[in-house]
């Protein structure tokens, strides 16, 4: 057994029920206990996820008596936004305070034709990647499905998200989503439900450090998000040094799992590649990266390292980024560079940390 087969701890159950983030089953149980008819579930589901109400008085499809009872007995508490830090590039980093006082972070990134939300899946992370601020915190606990959905609703509410504007979700905040796959898939069912947020599965991307057992399990799900893999190094020696998960599932095991992952027509796996100067950014790395990414339908996303305090790595030279891009293009692999948003407010990839040893610097 490897350390990541064991589930991370869960939050203690709340003392009072909280409707925010419940799925249909949860709402059914709640309204059954109230002796209410089954159609309440649909009304409340729509109120929670389509209208995204913040208090019971807004549920005008319900009788006054029922609203009063709900107000008295059931919380409607989305994750509290404890702090919001806008970046010069238009994105905003939000710190959410959860019911047990733990904090996670999410980032709201508006683009011309869509809004992308970067979400956390765990408090901390068990994977221990050496270049990542979250990894240095260790794992505190899994987020529940309600907390995952709650980040989305809280950010859409905070930014008065206009009806009809497309939303993309990326699980690239704190945590390893495939180490919390049960709650992730429960959240996915709520997020994609046509009566609520109605986010199409193809607009949701889960990024993994390469938990092969989780990749295989995700591949068996009938409806699932898109997959991104954080490759970050091209030899087992280098990858095992910066990503301990590689000591359990090496590059060969990983590429086999990705090649076996059932893709829809036109779908590609995103290969994320963090460029660490002098560690993972040589031209040989570029050639091996191209070879790895050619083994399955893919596109490569190069991510210049985002510095944070005490990390001990440096971002690559600009010229090297260009050279690596050229190499991938030569191999006919679609490639982009992630100019991480929110860098000035430490909201960029791998800079998200809470309750860690130190605050990150942007
Ligand atoms: N745990 C998942 C998702 C969260 S990390 C994963 O590892 O894929 C999201 C992305 O940020 C990953 O591709 C990770 O490699 C990258 N990342 C982590 N720390 C970084 C840093 N300091 N600079 C740039 N990218 C970083
Ligand atoms: Fe966890 Fe991803 Fe950071 Fe690795 S890069 S420690 S998997 S959050």
Coordinates of C-alpha atoms and ligand atoms in Angstrom, one line a residue:
X1 CA 0.0 0.0 0.0
X2 CA 1.3 3.5 -0.8
X3 CA 0.6 6.5 1.3
X4 CA -2.0 7.9 -1.1
X5 CA -4.3 4.9 -1.1
X6 CA -5.5 5.9 2.3
X7 CA -8.2 8.6 2.3
X8 CA -7.3 11.9 3.8
X9 CA -9.3 12.9 6.9
X10 CA -12.8 14.3 6.5
X11 CA -14.4 17.3 8.3
X12 CA -16.5 16.6 11.3
X13 CA -20.2 16.7 10.5
X14 CA -21.8 20.1 11.3
X15 CA -24.0 20.5 14.4
X16 CA -26.8 22.1 12.3
X17 CA -27.8 21.0 8.8
X18 CA -26.5 23.3 6.1
X19 CA -28.4 23.2 2.8
X20 CA -25.7 25.0 0.8
X21 CA -23.8 22.4 -1.3
X22 CA -26.3 19.5 -0.7
X23 CA -27.1 17.3 -3.6
X24 CA -30.6 16.0 -4.5
X25 CA -30.2 13.1 -2.1
X26 CA -29.3 15.3 0.8
X27 CA -32.1 17.7 0.1
X28 CA -34.5 14.8 -0.2
X29 CA -33.6 13.5 3.2
X30 CA -33.9 17.0 4.6
X31 CA -37.4 17.6 3.3
X32 CA -38.6 14.1 4.1
X33 CA -37.6 14.7 7.7
X34 CA -39.8 17.9 7.5
X35 CA -42.7 15.9 6.0
X36 CA -42.6 18.0 2.9
X37 CA -43.5 16.7 -0.6
X38 CA -40.7 15.5 -2.9
X39 CA -41.1 18.4 -5.4
X40 CA -39.5 20.7 -2.8
X41 CA -36.2 19.1 -3.7
X42 CA -36.4 20.5 -7.3
X43 CA -37.5 24.0 -6.1
X44 CA -34.7 24.2 -3.6
X45 CA -32.1 22.8 -5.9
X46 CA -32.8 25.5 -8.4
X47 CA -32.8 28.2 -5.8
X48 CA -29.5 27.0 -4.5
X49 CA -27.6 26.5 -7.7
X50 CA -29.4 28.4 -10.5
X51 CA -30.5 31.5 -8.6
X52 CA -27.7 30.9 -6.0
X53 CA -29.7 32.5 -3.1
X54 CA -27.9 33.4 0.1
X55 CA -30.8 33.2 2.5
X56 CA -34.1 31.5 2.9
X57 CA -36.3 34.6 2.5
X58 CA -35.3 34.7 -1.2
X59 CA -36.9 31.3 -1.9
X60 CA -40.3 32.8 -2.8
X61 CA -41.5 29.6 -4.4
X62 CA -41.8 28.2 -0.9
X63 CA -44.6 29.0 1.5
X64 CA -43.9 31.6 4.2
X65 CA -44.4 29.0 6.9
X66 CA -41.8 26.7 5.3
X67 CA -39.3 29.5 4.9
X68 CA -39.7 30.4 8.5
X69 CA -39.1 26.8 9.6
X70 CA -36.0 26.6 7.3
X71 CA -34.7 29.8 8.7
X72 CA -35.1 28.5 12.2
X73 CA -33.7 25.0 11.7
X74 CA -31.4 24.8 8.6
X75 CA -28.4 26.9 7.7
X76 CA -27.8 28.3 4.3
X77 CA -24.2 29.1 4.6
X78 CA -21.9 29.2 1.5
X79 CA -18.2 29.2 2.4
X80 CA -17.4 32.6 3.9
X81 CA -15.0 34.7 1.8
X82 CA -12.6 35.8 4.5
X83 CA -10.3 37.8 2.2
X84 CA -10.4 38.9 -1.4
X85 CA -7.3 40.2 -3.1
X86 CA -7.6 41.6 -6.6
X87 CA -4.7 41.3 -8.9
X88 CA -3.7 43.9 -11.5
X89 CA -4.5 41.4 -14.3
X90 CA -8.2 41.3 -13.3
X91 CA -8.2 38.1 -11.4
X92 CA -9.1 37.9 -7.7
X93 CA -7.8 35.5 -5.1
X94 CA -10.3 34.6 -2.5
X95 CA -9.6 32.9 0.8
X96 CA -12.6 30.9 2.0
X97 CA -13.2 30.2 5.7
X98 CA -14.8 26.8 6.1
X99 CA -17.2 25.8 8.9
X100 CA -14.4 24.3 11.0
X101 CA -12.3 27.5 10.6
X102 CA -9.9 25.9 8.0
X103 CA -9.0 28.1 5.1
X104 CA -8.7 27.2 1.4
X105 CA -8.2 29.5 -1.6
X106 CA -9.7 29.9 -5.0
X107 CA -9.1 32.3 -7.9
X108 CA -11.7 34.1 -10.1
X109 CA -10.3 34.8 -13.6
X110 CA -12.5 36.7 -16.0
X111 CA -11.6 36.4 -19.7
X112 CA -13.4 38.0 -22.7
X113 CA -15.8 35.2 -23.4
X114 CA -15.8 33.2 -20.2
X115 CA -14.9 33.1 -16.5
X116 CA -12.5 30.5 -15.2
X117 CA -12.5 29.6 -11.5
X118 CA -9.6 27.8 -10.0
X119 CA -10.7 25.6 -7.1
X120 CA -9.2 23.7 -4.2
X121 CA -10.0 20.1 -3.5
X122 CA -8.2 19.6 -0.1
X123 CA -6.9 21.6 2.8
X124 CA -3.2 21.2 2.1
X125 CA -1.9 18.3 0.0
X126 CA -0.3 15.0 0.8
X127 CA 1.8 14.7 -2.4
X128 CA 4.7 16.7 -1.1
X129 CA 6.0 18.2 -4.4
X130 CA 9.1 20.2 -3.5
X131 CA 8.4 23.2 -5.7
X132 CA 4.8 23.7 -4.5
X133 CA 3.8 26.0 -1.6
X134 CA 0.7 23.9 -0.9
X135 CA 2.8 20.7 -0.9
X136 CA 4.9 22.1 1.9
X137 CA 1.9 22.4 4.2
X138 CA 1.2 18.6 4.2
X139 CA -2.4 17.3 4.2
X140 CA -4.9 18.6 6.7
X141 CA -8.2 17.2 5.3
X142 CA -10.3 16.5 2.3
X143 CA -12.9 19.0 1.2
X144 CA -16.5 17.7 1.2
X145 CA -18.5 17.9 -2.1
X146 CA -20.5 20.8 -0.5
X147 CA -17.3 22.7 0.1
X148 CA -16.1 22.2 -3.4
X149 CA -19.4 23.4 -4.9
X150 CA -19.5 26.1 -2.3
X151 CA -16.3 27.7 -3.6
X152 CA -18.0 28.0 -7.1
X153 CA -21.2 29.5 -5.8
X154 CA -19.4 31.8 -3.4
X155 CA -17.2 33.2 -6.2
X156 CA -20.1 33.6 -8.7
X157 CA -22.1 35.4 -6.0
X158 CA -19.2 37.7 -5.1
X159 CA -18.7 38.7 -8.7
X160 CA -22.4 38.9 -9.6
X161 CA -21.8 36.4 -12.4
X162 CA -24.2 37.3 -15.3
X163 CA -26.6 34.6 -16.4
X164 CA -25.5 32.7 -19.5
X165 CA -21.8 33.6 -19.3
X166 CA -19.8 30.4 -19.6
X167 CA -17.9 29.1 -16.6
X168 CA -14.8 27.0 -16.8
X169 CA -13.6 25.2 -13.6
X170 CA -10.0 24.0 -13.1
X171 CA -9.0 22.0 -10.1
X172 CA -5.6 23.6 -9.9
X173 CA -5.8 25.2 -6.4
X174 CA -4.9 23.5 -3.2
X175 CA -4.8 19.7 -3.0
X176 CA -4.6 16.7 -5.2
X177 CA -8.2 16.2 -6.6
X178 CA -7.7 12.5 -7.4
X179 CA -6.8 11.9 -3.7
X180 CA -10.3 13.0 -3.0
X181 CA -12.1 11.4 -5.9
X182 CA -15.4 10.4 -4.1
X183 CA -16.1 14.0 -3.0
X184 CA -14.9 15.4 -6.3
X185 CA -17.3 13.2 -8.3
X186 CA -20.2 14.1 -5.9
X187 CA -19.4 17.8 -6.5
X188 CA -19.2 17.1 -10.2
X189 CA -22.7 15.8 -10.3
X190 CA -24.0 19.0 -8.7
X191 CA -21.9 21.3 -10.8
X192 CA -23.1 19.7 -14.1
X193 CA -26.8 19.3 -13.2
X194 CA -28.9 21.0 -15.9
X195 CA -31.3 22.5 -13.3
X196 CA -28.5 24.3 -11.4
X197 CA -25.1 25.6 -12.4
X198 CA -25.3 23.4 -15.6
X199 CA -21.5 23.5 -16.3
X200 CA -20.8 21.1 -19.1
X201 CA -18.3 18.4 -18.2
X202 CA -15.9 19.5 -21.0
X203 CA -15.5 22.9 -19.2
X204 CA -14.2 21.2 -16.0
X205 CA -10.6 20.1 -15.8
X206 CA -9.0 18.1 -13.1
X207 CA -5.3 18.4 -12.7
X208 CA -3.4 15.5 -11.1
X209 CA 0.2 15.0 -10.1
X210 CA 0.0 11.5 -11.5
X211 CA -1.9 9.3 -9.0
X212 CA -2.3 6.4 -11.4
X213 CA -4.9 4.6 -9.3
X214 CA -7.1 7.7 -9.5
X215 CA -6.5 8.2 -13.2
X216 CA -7.7 4.6 -13.9
X217 CA -10.7 5.1 -11.7
X218 CA -11.6 8.4 -13.3
X219 CA -11.5 6.7 -16.7
X220 CA -14.3 4.4 -15.7
X221 CA -16.7 7.2 -14.9
X222 CA -19.4 7.6 -17.5
X223 CA -19.5 11.3 -17.2
X224 CA -16.2 12.9 -16.1
X225 CA -14.2 16.0 -16.3
X226 CA -11.2 16.5 -18.6
X227 CA -7.8 15.5 -17.4
X228 CA -4.6 17.4 -17.0
X229 CA -1.4 15.9 -15.8
X230 CA 1.4 17.7 -14.0
X231 CA 4.4 16.1 -15.6
X232 CA 7.1 18.6 -14.5
X233 CA 10.1 16.4 -15.2
X234 CA 11.1 14.0 -18.0
X235 CA 13.4 11.5 -16.2
X236 CA 12.4 9.2 -13.3
X237 CA 15.5 10.5 -11.5
X238 CA 14.5 14.1 -11.7
X239 CA 10.8 13.5 -11.3
X240 CA 11.2 11.3 -8.2
X241 CA 13.3 14.0 -6.7
X242 CA 10.7 16.8 -7.0
X243 CA 7.5 14.7 -7.0
X244 CA 7.5 11.8 -4.5
X245 CA 4.5 10.3 -6.3
X246 CA 6.9 9.2 -9.1
X247 CA 8.6 6.8 -6.6
X248 CA 5.3 4.8 -6.6
X249 CA 4.2 5.3 -10.2
X250 CA 7.1 6.1 -12.5
X251 CA 7.0 7.7 -16.0
X252 CA 6.3 4.4 -17.7
X253 CA 3.4 3.5 -15.4
X254 CA 2.1 7.0 -15.9
X255 CA 2.3 7.1 -19.7
X256 CA 0.6 3.7 -19.8
X257 CA -2.3 5.0 -17.7
X258 CA -2.7 8.0 -19.8
X259 CA -2.6 6.1 -23.1
X260 CA -5.3 3.8 -21.7
X261 CA -7.5 6.8 -20.5
X262 CA -10.7 6.7 -22.7
X263 CA -10.9 10.0 -24.5
X264 CA -13.8 11.4 -26.6
X265 CA -13.1 12.3 -30.2
X266 CA -11.1 15.5 -30.3
X267 CA -10.4 15.4 -26.6
X268 CA -6.8 15.8 -25.5
X269 CA -5.0 15.4 -22.1
X270 CA -3.3 18.6 -21.0
X271 CA 0.3 18.0 -20.0
X272 CA 1.4 20.7 -17.6
X273 CA 5.1 21.3 -17.3
X274 CA 6.5 23.5 -14.6
X275 CA 9.8 25.0 -15.8
X276 CA 12.4 25.1 -13.1
X277 CA 15.6 26.8 -14.2
X278 CA 18.5 24.3 -14.5
X279 CA 16.4 21.5 -13.1
X280 CA 13.7 20.7 -15.7
X281 CA 14.2 23.2 -18.5
X282 CA 17.0 21.7 -20.7
X283 CA 16.6 21.2 -24.4
X284 CA 16.9 17.4 -23.7
X285 CA 14.0 17.8 -21.3
X286 CA 12.1 19.4 -24.2
X287 CA 12.8 16.5 -26.5
X288 CA 11.8 13.9 -23.8
X289 CA 8.7 16.0 -23.0
X290 CA 7.7 15.9 -26.7
X291 CA 8.2 12.1 -26.8
X292 CA 6.1 11.6 -23.6
X293 CA 3.3 13.8 -24.9
X294 CA 3.3 12.0 -28.3
X295 CA 2.2 8.8 -26.6
X296 CA -1.5 9.9 -26.3
X297 CA -3.6 12.8 -27.7
X298 CA -2.2 15.8 -25.8
X299 CA -1.5 19.5 -25.6
X300 CA 1.4 20.9 -23.5
X301 CA 1.1 23.8 -21.1
X302 CA 4.5 25.2 -20.1
X303 CA 4.3 26.9 -16.7
X304 CA 7.3 29.1 -15.7
X305 CA 7.9 28.5 -12.0
X306 CA 6.1 31.0 -9.7
X307 CA 8.6 31.8 -7.0
X308 CA 7.6 31.6 -3.3
X309 CA 9.5 32.1 -0.1
X310 CA 12.1 29.4 0.6
X311 CA 11.3 27.3 -2.5
X312 CA 14.9 27.0 -3.7
X313 CA 14.0 27.1 -7.4
X314 CA 14.1 29.8 -10.0
X315 CA 12.0 30.6 -13.1
X316 CA 13.5 29.8 -16.5
X317 CA 15.0 32.4 -18.9
X318 CA 12.6 33.8 -21.4
X319 CA 14.7 32.6 -24.3
X320 CA 14.6 29.1 -23.0
X321 CA 10.8 29.1 -22.8
X322 CA 10.8 30.2 -26.5
X323 CA 13.2 27.4 -27.5
X324 CA 11.2 24.7 -25.7
X325 CA 8.0 26.0 -27.4
X326 CA 9.7 25.7 -30.7
X327 CA 10.8 22.2 -30.0
X328 CA 7.2 21.1 -29.2
X329 CA 5.8 22.8 -32.3
X330 CA 8.4 20.9 -34.4
X331 CA 7.0 17.7 -33.0
X332 CA 3.5 19.0 -33.9
X333 CA 2.3 19.1 -30.3
X334 CA 0.0 22.0 -29.4
X335 CA 1.7 24.1 -26.8
X336 CA 0.9 27.2 -24.8
X337 CA 2.7 29.1 -22.0
X338 CA 0.7 29.8 -18.8
X339 CA 1.4 33.3 -17.8
X340 CA 0.0 32.6 -14.4
X341 CA -2.7 35.1 -13.3
X342 CA -2.6 36.6 -9.9
X343 CA 1.1 36.4 -9.4
X344 CA 1.3 39.8 -7.7
X345 CA -1.2 38.5 -5.0
X346 CA 0.3 35.0 -4.7
X347 CA -2.8 33.6 -6.4
X348 CA -0.8 31.8 -9.1
X349 CA -0.2 28.1 -9.5
X350 CA 1.6 26.6 -6.6
X351 CA 1.5 29.8 -4.6
X352 CA -1.7 28.9 -2.7
X353 CA -0.9 28.3 0.9
X354 CA -2.8 28.7 4.1
X355 CA -1.8 27.9 7.6
X356 CA 1.6 27.0 6.3
X357 CA 4.9 27.8 7.8
X358 CA 5.1 31.1 5.9
X359 CA 3.0 33.3 3.8
X360 CA 3.9 33.2 0.1
X361 CA 5.3 36.1 -1.7
X362 CA 4.2 37.1 -5.2
Ligands
LIG1 N1 -2.4 18.9 -7.3 C1 -2.7 19.0 -8.6 C2 -3.5 20.3 -8.9 C3 -3.0 21.5 -8.1 S1 -1.4 22.2 -8.5 C4 -1.5 18.9 -9.5 O1 -0.4 18.9 -9.0 O2 -1.7 18.8 -10.7 C5 -1.8 23.0 -10.1 C6 -0.5 23.1 -11.0 O3 0.4 24.1 -10.4 C7 0.2 21.9 -11.2 O4 0.5 21.7 -12.6 C8 1.5 22.1 -10.5 O5 2.6 21.4 -11.0 C9 1.7 23.6 -10.6 N2 2.5 24.2 -9.6 C10 2.7 23.9 -8.3 N3 3.6 24.8 -7.8 C11 4.0 25.7 -8.7 C12 4.8 26.8 -8.8 N4 5.5 27.2 -7.7 N5 5.0 27.4 -9.9 C13 4.3 27.1 -11.0 N6 3.5 26.0 -11.1 C14 3.3 25.3 -9.9
LIG2 FE1 -0.1 18.8 -4.2 FE2 -0.3 19.6 -6.8 FE3 1.2 20.9 -5.0 FE4 2.0 18.5 -5.8 S1 1.8 20.4 -7.1 S2 2.0 19.3 -3.7 S3 0.1 17.5 -6.0 S4 -1.0 20.7 -5.0

